[in-house]
Amino acid sequence: MLLEIRDLVKEYTHSARPIRAVDHLSFSLTEGEITGVCGESGSGKSTLIRLICQFTPADSGQILFAGKDITHLSQSERRELYRHIQLVFQNPFRSFHPRFTLEHSVRAGLYNYHLEVPEEQFQSLIREVQLTPETLRRYPHQVSGGECQRAAILRALCLQPQLLLCDEATSALDVSTRLEIVRLLRETCRRHHITCLFITHDLRLAQILCDRIVILHQGRLVEEGPATDIFQHPQEAYTKELLDSLL
Ligand SMILES: Nc1ncnc2c1ncn2[C@@H]1O[C@H](COP(=O)(O)OP(=O)(O)OP(=O)(O)O)[C@@H](O)[C@H]1O
């Protein structure tokens, strides 16, 4: 197992009514697999990502990465962790500095970790994400959402992460671009043996992309299993409801 979530709990207490966004959640990610975490708005998907990345502290439970407890890390340990766990966000434009070219930002990811990718390999990765050196020399406002998201995938890829976390990484794109990015993610993860956690409310995309599916509802795990089982033989009423809403 590359990532294990064990009995994880996160409650937001500063609102009038405390909200348990993640409620005794347990599941794990097998190395090299793409797991889709699916649920409606408010089911706790983004909170889960924030907990894994340590953007917010867990109340209880454990997160293990490659067997190591990463639930509560120091700042320097967190920095080291981010080399191995890369994130692709929903809005590609917000994940790049507007005053730097895409290439500058992609290479900065490497400088930050004192890493070097031989130029030939860098050019090959650019081709792999179906960008051109010319597009990379542009600023974020000079490229399309799809191109910007490809650059975000390239930036992650350059660091050779073990785990890629995608938080609604295709939601801000139009339908055909969404499919292209999903295919790119699938091919890239397979080729580089990257484990992927793909957070989405879009079950159709999860069906195309994912090996395994975890269904969340109000912070709880409703059902999990191989994607084919979940889509062809859902066991839980809530999963059936979600699938019926696709028809
Ligand atoms: N910072 C916060 N403070 C208080 N409540 C929060 C906070 N962040 C999220 N919540 C609440 O926690 C619950 C889970 O939210 P979360 O954003 O994790 O769900 P989600 O499945 O990612 O939803 P969406 O798909 O709409 O982004 C929701 O009820 C939300 O209102």
PDB file of C-alpha atoms in Angstrom, residues 3-216:
ATOM      1  CA  LEU A   3      -1.158   5.469   1.112  1.00  0.00           C
ATOM      2  CA  GLU A   4      -3.255   4.316   4.023  1.00  0.00           C
ATOM      3  CA  ILE A   5      -6.018   6.373   5.562  1.00  0.00           C
ATOM      4  CA  ARG A   6      -6.910   4.972   8.976  1.00  0.00           C
ATOM      5  CA  ASP A   7     -10.012   6.059  10.870  1.00  0.00           C
ATOM      6  CA  LEU A   8      -9.445   9.689   9.882  1.00  0.00           C
ATOM      7  CA  VAL A   9     -11.631  12.396  11.421  1.00  0.00           C
ATOM      8  CA  LYS A  10     -11.819  16.115  10.687  1.00  0.00           C
ATOM      9  CA  GLU A  11     -14.421  18.408  12.174  1.00  0.00           C
ATOM     10  CA  TYR A  12     -14.772  22.114  11.440  1.00  0.00           C
ATOM     11  CA  THR A  13     -15.808  23.669  14.731  1.00  0.00           C
ATOM     12  CA  HIS A  14     -15.641  27.397  14.099  1.00  0.00           C
ATOM     13  CA  SER A  15     -19.053  27.586  12.386  1.00  0.00           C
ATOM     14  CA  ALA A  16     -22.300  27.822  14.414  1.00  0.00           C
ATOM     15  CA  ARG A  17     -22.878  24.101  13.928  1.00  0.00           C
ATOM     16  CA  PRO A  18     -19.755  21.894  13.906  1.00  0.00           C
ATOM     17  CA  ILE A  19     -19.375  19.972  10.646  1.00  0.00           C
ATOM     18  CA  ARG A  20     -17.699  16.589  10.528  1.00  0.00           C
ATOM     19  CA  ALA A  21     -16.260  16.797   7.017  1.00  0.00           C
ATOM     20  CA  VAL A  22     -14.319  13.526   7.269  1.00  0.00           C
ATOM     21  CA  ASP A  23     -15.914  10.940   9.515  1.00  0.00           C
ATOM     22  CA  HIS A  24     -13.900   7.874  10.538  1.00  0.00           C
ATOM     23  CA  LEU A  25     -12.626   7.332   7.022  1.00  0.00           C
ATOM     24  CA  SER A  26     -10.420   4.346   6.194  1.00  0.00           C
ATOM     25  CA  PHE A  27      -9.171   3.155   2.825  1.00  0.00           C
ATOM     26  CA  SER A  28      -5.867   2.628   1.063  1.00  0.00           C
ATOM     27  CA  LEU A  29      -4.212   3.185  -2.290  1.00  0.00           C
ATOM     28  CA  THR A  30      -2.356   0.373  -3.986  1.00  0.00           C
ATOM     29  CA  GLU A  31       0.858   1.328  -5.758  1.00  0.00           C
ATOM     30  CA  GLY A  32       0.419   2.072  -9.439  1.00  0.00           C
ATOM     31  CA  GLU A  33      -3.381   2.249  -9.257  1.00  0.00           C
ATOM     32  CA  ILE A  34      -5.673   5.170  -9.962  1.00  0.00           C
ATOM     33  CA  THR A  35      -8.326   5.541  -7.276  1.00  0.00           C
ATOM     34  CA  GLY A  36     -11.288   7.826  -7.740  1.00  0.00           C
ATOM     35  CA  VAL A  37     -12.827   9.381  -4.643  1.00  0.00           C
ATOM     36  CA  CYS A  38     -16.326  10.329  -5.705  1.00  0.00           C
ATOM     37  CA  GLY A  39     -19.149  12.086  -3.960  1.00  0.00           C
ATOM     38  CA  GLU A  40     -21.512  14.991  -4.158  1.00  0.00           C
ATOM     39  CA  SER A  41     -20.596  18.504  -3.164  1.00  0.00           C
ATOM     40  CA  GLY A  42     -19.873  18.648   0.575  1.00  0.00           C
ATOM     41  CA  SER A  43     -19.012  14.953   0.908  1.00  0.00           C
ATOM     42  CA  GLY A  44     -15.530  15.812   2.202  1.00  0.00           C
ATOM     43  CA  LYS A  45     -13.395  15.208  -0.898  1.00  0.00           C
ATOM     44  CA  SER A  46     -11.365  18.427  -0.715  1.00  0.00           C
ATOM     45  CA  THR A  47     -10.975  18.124   3.041  1.00  0.00           C
ATOM     46  CA  LEU A  48      -9.452  14.704   2.490  1.00  0.00           C
ATOM     47  CA  ILE A  49      -6.881  16.187   0.096  1.00  0.00           C
ATOM     48  CA  ARG A  50      -6.132  18.985   2.572  1.00  0.00           C
ATOM     49  CA  LEU A  51      -5.559  16.422   5.301  1.00  0.00           C
ATOM     50  CA  ILE A  52      -3.222  14.294   3.177  1.00  0.00           C
ATOM     51  CA  CYS A  53      -1.220  17.401   2.221  1.00  0.00           C
ATOM     52  CA  GLN A  54      -1.231  18.686   5.807  1.00  0.00           C
ATOM     53  CA  PHE A  55      -2.905  21.945   4.815  1.00  0.00           C
ATOM     54  CA  THR A  56      -5.222  21.313   7.748  1.00  0.00           C
ATOM     55  CA  PRO A  57      -4.597  19.109  10.808  1.00  0.00           C
ATOM     56  CA  ALA A  58      -6.536  15.899  11.416  1.00  0.00           C
ATOM     57  CA  ASP A  59      -8.487  15.596  14.677  1.00  0.00           C
ATOM     58  CA  SER A  60      -7.777  11.896  14.953  1.00  0.00           C
ATOM     59  CA  GLY A  61      -6.809   8.909  12.878  1.00  0.00           C
ATOM     60  CA  GLN A  62      -3.693   8.293  10.846  1.00  0.00           C
ATOM     61  CA  ILE A  63      -2.312   8.819   7.380  1.00  0.00           C
ATOM     62  CA  LEU A  64       0.527   6.547   6.319  1.00  0.00           C
ATOM     63  CA  PHE A  65       2.614   7.151   3.213  1.00  0.00           C
ATOM     64  CA  ALA A  66       4.897   4.298   2.135  1.00  0.00           C
ATOM     65  CA  GLY A  67       4.505   2.906   5.661  1.00  0.00           C
ATOM     66  CA  LYS A  68       5.482   6.173   7.390  1.00  0.00           C
ATOM     67  CA  ASP A  69       3.065   8.059   9.619  1.00  0.00           C
ATOM     68  CA  ILE A  70       2.614  11.489   7.996  1.00  0.00           C
ATOM     69  CA  THR A  71      -0.428  12.608  10.003  1.00  0.00           C
ATOM     70  CA  HIS A  72       1.414  15.398  11.820  1.00  0.00           C
ATOM     71  CA  LEU A  73       4.668  16.519  10.230  1.00  0.00           C
ATOM     72  CA  SER A  74       7.056  19.380  10.898  1.00  0.00           C
ATOM     73  CA  GLN A  75       7.497  22.027   8.188  1.00  0.00           C
ATOM     74  CA  SER A  76      10.750  20.519   6.915  1.00  0.00           C
ATOM     75  CA  GLU A  77       9.281  17.007   6.851  1.00  0.00           C
ATOM     76  CA  ARG A  78       6.313  18.374   4.933  1.00  0.00           C
ATOM     77  CA  ARG A  79       8.585  19.981   2.351  1.00  0.00           C
ATOM     78  CA  GLU A  80      10.300  16.659   1.767  1.00  0.00           C
ATOM     79  CA  LEU A  81       6.917  14.945   1.494  1.00  0.00           C
ATOM     80  CA  TYR A  82       5.770  17.318  -1.268  1.00  0.00           C
ATOM     81  CA  ARG A  83       8.539  16.025  -3.488  1.00  0.00           C
ATOM     82  CA  HIS A  84       6.896  12.638  -3.452  1.00  0.00           C
ATOM     83  CA  ILE A  85       3.282  13.799  -3.357  1.00  0.00           C
ATOM     84  CA  GLN A  86       2.321  16.247  -6.066  1.00  0.00           C
ATOM     85  CA  LEU A  87      -0.972  18.054  -6.503  1.00  0.00           C
ATOM     86  CA  VAL A  88      -2.921  19.069  -9.573  1.00  0.00           C
ATOM     87  CA  PHE A  89      -5.606  21.617  -8.675  1.00  0.00           C
ATOM     88  CA  GLN A  90      -8.986  22.412 -10.156  1.00  0.00           C
ATOM     89  CA  ASN A  91      -8.040  25.818 -11.537  1.00  0.00           C
ATOM     90  CA  PRO A  92      -4.836  25.502 -13.584  1.00  0.00           C
ATOM     91  CA  PHE A  93      -4.398  29.277 -13.911  1.00  0.00           C
ATOM     92  CA  ARG A  94      -4.283  29.753 -10.147  1.00  0.00           C
ATOM     93  CA  SER A  95      -1.558  27.168  -9.797  1.00  0.00           C
ATOM     94  CA  PHE A  96       0.894  29.281 -11.832  1.00  0.00           C
ATOM     95  CA  HIS A  97       2.383  32.655 -10.979  1.00  0.00           C
ATOM     96  CA  PRO A  98       0.894  35.131 -13.496  1.00  0.00           C
ATOM     97  CA  ARG A  99       4.199  36.988 -13.927  1.00  0.00           C
ATOM     98  CA  PHE A 100       6.293  33.950 -14.823  1.00  0.00           C
ATOM     99  CA  THR A 101       6.251  31.890 -17.974  1.00  0.00           C
ATOM    100  CA  LEU A 102       4.978  28.350 -17.623  1.00  0.00           C
ATOM    101  CA  GLU A 103       8.486  27.062 -18.296  1.00  0.00           C
ATOM    102  CA  HIS A 104       9.928  29.184 -15.504  1.00  0.00           C
ATOM    103  CA  SER A 105       7.358  27.823 -13.041  1.00  0.00           C
ATOM    104  CA  VAL A 106       7.847  24.235 -14.189  1.00  0.00           C
ATOM    105  CA  ARG A 107      11.646  24.505 -13.827  1.00  0.00           C
ATOM    106  CA  ALA A 108      11.282  26.316 -10.471  1.00  0.00           C
ATOM    107  CA  GLY A 109       9.683  23.148  -9.097  1.00  0.00           C
ATOM    108  CA  LEU A 110      12.951  21.362  -9.850  1.00  0.00           C
ATOM    109  CA  TYR A 111      15.237  24.126  -8.504  1.00  0.00           C
ATOM    110  CA  ASN A 112      13.278  24.110  -5.236  1.00  0.00           C
ATOM    111  CA  TYR A 113      14.355  20.544  -4.645  1.00  0.00           C
ATOM    112  CA  HIS A 114      17.864  20.943  -6.125  1.00  0.00           C
ATOM    113  CA  LEU A 115      16.886  18.442  -8.781  1.00  0.00           C
ATOM    114  CA  GLU A 116      17.900  18.345 -12.391  1.00  0.00           C
ATOM    115  CA  VAL A 117      16.264  16.660 -15.312  1.00  0.00           C
ATOM    116  CA  PRO A 118      18.586  16.199 -18.318  1.00  0.00           C
ATOM    117  CA  GLU A 119      17.456  18.535 -21.099  1.00  0.00           C
ATOM    118  CA  GLU A 120      16.652  15.664 -23.428  1.00  0.00           C
ATOM    119  CA  GLN A 121      14.399  14.094 -20.817  1.00  0.00           C
ATOM    120  CA  PHE A 122      12.747  17.472 -20.121  1.00  0.00           C
ATOM    121  CA  GLN A 123      11.954  17.894 -23.820  1.00  0.00           C
ATOM    122  CA  SER A 124      10.602  14.365 -23.933  1.00  0.00           C
ATOM    123  CA  LEU A 125       8.295  15.092 -20.967  1.00  0.00           C
ATOM    124  CA  ILE A 126       7.059  18.231 -22.750  1.00  0.00           C
ATOM    125  CA  ARG A 127       6.131  16.060 -25.751  1.00  0.00           C
ATOM    126  CA  GLU A 128       4.558  13.483 -23.475  1.00  0.00           C
ATOM    127  CA  VAL A 129       2.096  16.032 -22.052  1.00  0.00           C
ATOM    128  CA  GLN A 130       1.495  17.199 -25.625  1.00  0.00           C
ATOM    129  CA  LEU A 131       2.853  20.700 -25.209  1.00  0.00           C
ATOM    130  CA  THR A 132       5.464  22.477 -27.287  1.00  0.00           C
ATOM    131  CA  PRO A 133       8.501  24.434 -26.046  1.00  0.00           C
ATOM    132  CA  GLU A 134       6.901  27.495 -27.642  1.00  0.00           C
ATOM    133  CA  THR A 135       3.687  27.129 -25.581  1.00  0.00           C
ATOM    134  CA  LEU A 136       5.741  26.691 -22.413  1.00  0.00           C
ATOM    135  CA  ARG A 137       7.456  30.024 -23.072  1.00  0.00           C
ATOM    136  CA  ARG A 138       4.107  31.798 -22.694  1.00  0.00           C
ATOM    137  CA  TYR A 139       2.526  33.305 -19.581  1.00  0.00           C
ATOM    138  CA  PRO A 140      -0.531  31.654 -17.984  1.00  0.00           C
ATOM    139  CA  HIS A 141      -2.926  34.235 -19.473  1.00  0.00           C
ATOM    140  CA  GLN A 142      -1.607  33.421 -22.962  1.00  0.00           C
ATOM    141  CA  VAL A 143      -2.601  29.738 -22.952  1.00  0.00           C
ATOM    142  CA  SER A 144      -5.842  27.750 -22.801  1.00  0.00           C
ATOM    143  CA  GLY A 145      -7.090  26.020 -19.648  1.00  0.00           C
ATOM    144  CA  GLY A 146      -6.155  22.646 -21.139  1.00  0.00           C
ATOM    145  CA  GLU A 147      -2.611  23.792 -21.976  1.00  0.00           C
ATOM    146  CA  CYS A 148      -2.215  25.251 -18.507  1.00  0.00           C
ATOM    147  CA  GLN A 149      -3.367  21.993 -16.909  1.00  0.00           C
ATOM    148  CA  ARG A 150      -0.922  20.045 -19.116  1.00  0.00           C
ATOM    149  CA  ALA A 151       1.836  22.330 -17.808  1.00  0.00           C
ATOM    150  CA  ALA A 152       0.680  21.616 -14.235  1.00  0.00           C
ATOM    151  CA  ILE A 153       0.920  17.886 -14.961  1.00  0.00           C
ATOM    152  CA  LEU A 154       4.377  18.429 -16.477  1.00  0.00           C
ATOM    153  CA  ARG A 155       5.524  20.310 -13.363  1.00  0.00           C
ATOM    154  CA  ALA A 156       4.347  17.428 -11.185  1.00  0.00           C
ATOM    155  CA  LEU A 157       5.863  14.828 -13.495  1.00  0.00           C
ATOM    156  CA  CYS A 158       9.329  16.448 -13.491  1.00  0.00           C
ATOM    157  CA  LEU A 159       9.605  15.683  -9.765  1.00  0.00           C
ATOM    158  CA  GLN A 160       8.906  11.992 -10.413  1.00  0.00           C
ATOM    159  CA  PRO A 161       6.314  11.791  -7.625  1.00  0.00           C
ATOM    160  CA  GLN A 162       5.114   8.526  -6.154  1.00  0.00           C
ATOM    161  CA  LEU A 163       1.634   9.904  -5.595  1.00  0.00           C
ATOM    162  CA  LEU A 164      -0.360  12.357  -7.669  1.00  0.00           C
ATOM    163  CA  LEU A 165      -3.360  14.009  -6.015  1.00  0.00           C
ATOM    164  CA  CYS A 166      -5.842  15.493  -8.456  1.00  0.00           C
ATOM    165  CA  ASP A 167      -8.498  17.690  -6.859  1.00  0.00           C
ATOM    166  CA  GLU A 168     -11.281  18.129  -9.428  1.00  0.00           C
ATOM    167  CA  ALA A 169      -8.413  18.593 -11.894  1.00  0.00           C
ATOM    168  CA  THR A 170     -10.681  18.628 -14.927  1.00  0.00           C
ATOM    169  CA  SER A 171     -13.804  20.385 -13.603  1.00  0.00           C
ATOM    170  CA  ALA A 172     -12.824  23.827 -14.849  1.00  0.00           C
ATOM    171  CA  LEU A 173     -12.281  22.575 -18.427  1.00  0.00           C
ATOM    172  CA  ASP A 174     -14.716  22.097 -21.275  1.00  0.00           C
ATOM    173  CA  VAL A 175     -16.003  18.587 -21.941  1.00  0.00           C
ATOM    174  CA  SER A 176     -13.637  17.570 -24.757  1.00  0.00           C
ATOM    175  CA  THR A 177     -10.569  19.014 -23.000  1.00  0.00           C
ATOM    176  CA  ARG A 178     -11.649  17.190 -19.836  1.00  0.00           C
ATOM    177  CA  LEU A 179     -11.480  13.874 -21.686  1.00  0.00           C
ATOM    178  CA  GLU A 180      -8.077  14.698 -23.181  1.00  0.00           C
ATOM    179  CA  ILE A 181      -6.649  15.521 -19.752  1.00  0.00           C
ATOM    180  CA  VAL A 182      -8.136  12.381 -18.219  1.00  0.00           C
ATOM    181  CA  ARG A 183      -6.545  10.272 -20.969  1.00  0.00           C
ATOM    182  CA  LEU A 184      -3.244  12.060 -20.463  1.00  0.00           C
ATOM    183  CA  LEU A 185      -3.379  11.390 -16.720  1.00  0.00           C
ATOM    184  CA  ARG A 186      -4.134   7.736 -17.326  1.00  0.00           C
ATOM    185  CA  GLU A 187      -1.276   7.269 -19.790  1.00  0.00           C
ATOM    186  CA  THR A 188       1.181   9.273 -17.698  1.00  0.00           C
ATOM    187  CA  CYS A 189       0.405   7.420 -14.465  1.00  0.00           C
ATOM    188  CA  ARG A 190       0.708   4.060 -16.217  1.00  0.00           C
ATOM    189  CA  ARG A 191       3.966   4.924 -17.978  1.00  0.00           C
ATOM    190  CA  HIS A 192       5.675   6.327 -14.875  1.00  0.00           C
ATOM    191  CA  HIS A 193       4.047   3.937 -12.421  1.00  0.00           C
ATOM    192  CA  ILE A 194       2.531   6.827 -10.466  1.00  0.00           C
ATOM    193  CA  THR A 195      -0.220   6.118  -7.948  1.00  0.00           C
ATOM    194  CA  CYS A 196      -3.065   8.570  -8.363  1.00  0.00           C
ATOM    195  CA  LEU A 197      -5.907   9.794  -6.159  1.00  0.00           C
ATOM    196  CA  PHE A 198      -8.466  11.454  -8.402  1.00  0.00           C
ATOM    197  CA  ILE A 199     -11.076  13.478  -6.546  1.00  0.00           C
ATOM    198  CA  THR A 200     -14.208  14.124  -8.565  1.00  0.00           C
ATOM    199  CA  HIS A 201     -17.955  14.599  -8.393  1.00  0.00           C
ATOM    200  CA  ASP A 202     -18.074  13.338 -12.005  1.00  0.00           C
ATOM    201  CA  LEU A 203     -18.676   9.592 -11.967  1.00  0.00           C
ATOM    202  CA  ARG A 204     -18.427   9.339 -15.734  1.00  0.00           C
ATOM    203  CA  LEU A 205     -14.843  10.594 -15.683  1.00  0.00           C
ATOM    204  CA  ALA A 206     -14.037   8.310 -12.771  1.00  0.00           C
ATOM    205  CA  GLN A 207     -15.357   5.385 -14.789  1.00  0.00           C
ATOM    206  CA  ILE A 208     -13.039   6.214 -17.695  1.00  0.00           C
ATOM    207  CA  LEU A 209      -9.974   6.850 -15.570  1.00  0.00           C
ATOM    208  CA  CYS A 210     -10.002   4.846 -12.383  1.00  0.00           C
ATOM    209  CA  ASP A 211      -9.068   1.309 -11.371  1.00  0.00           C
ATOM    210  CA  ARG A 212     -10.768   1.626  -8.003  1.00  0.00           C
ATOM    211  CA  ILE A 213     -13.565   3.786  -6.681  1.00  0.00           C
ATOM    212  CA  VAL A 214     -14.299   5.094  -3.202  1.00  0.00           C
ATOM    213  CA  ILE A 215     -17.769   6.560  -2.726  1.00  0.00           C
ATOM    214  CA  LEU A 216     -18.080   9.244  -0.034  1.00  0.00           C
TER     215      LEU A 216
END
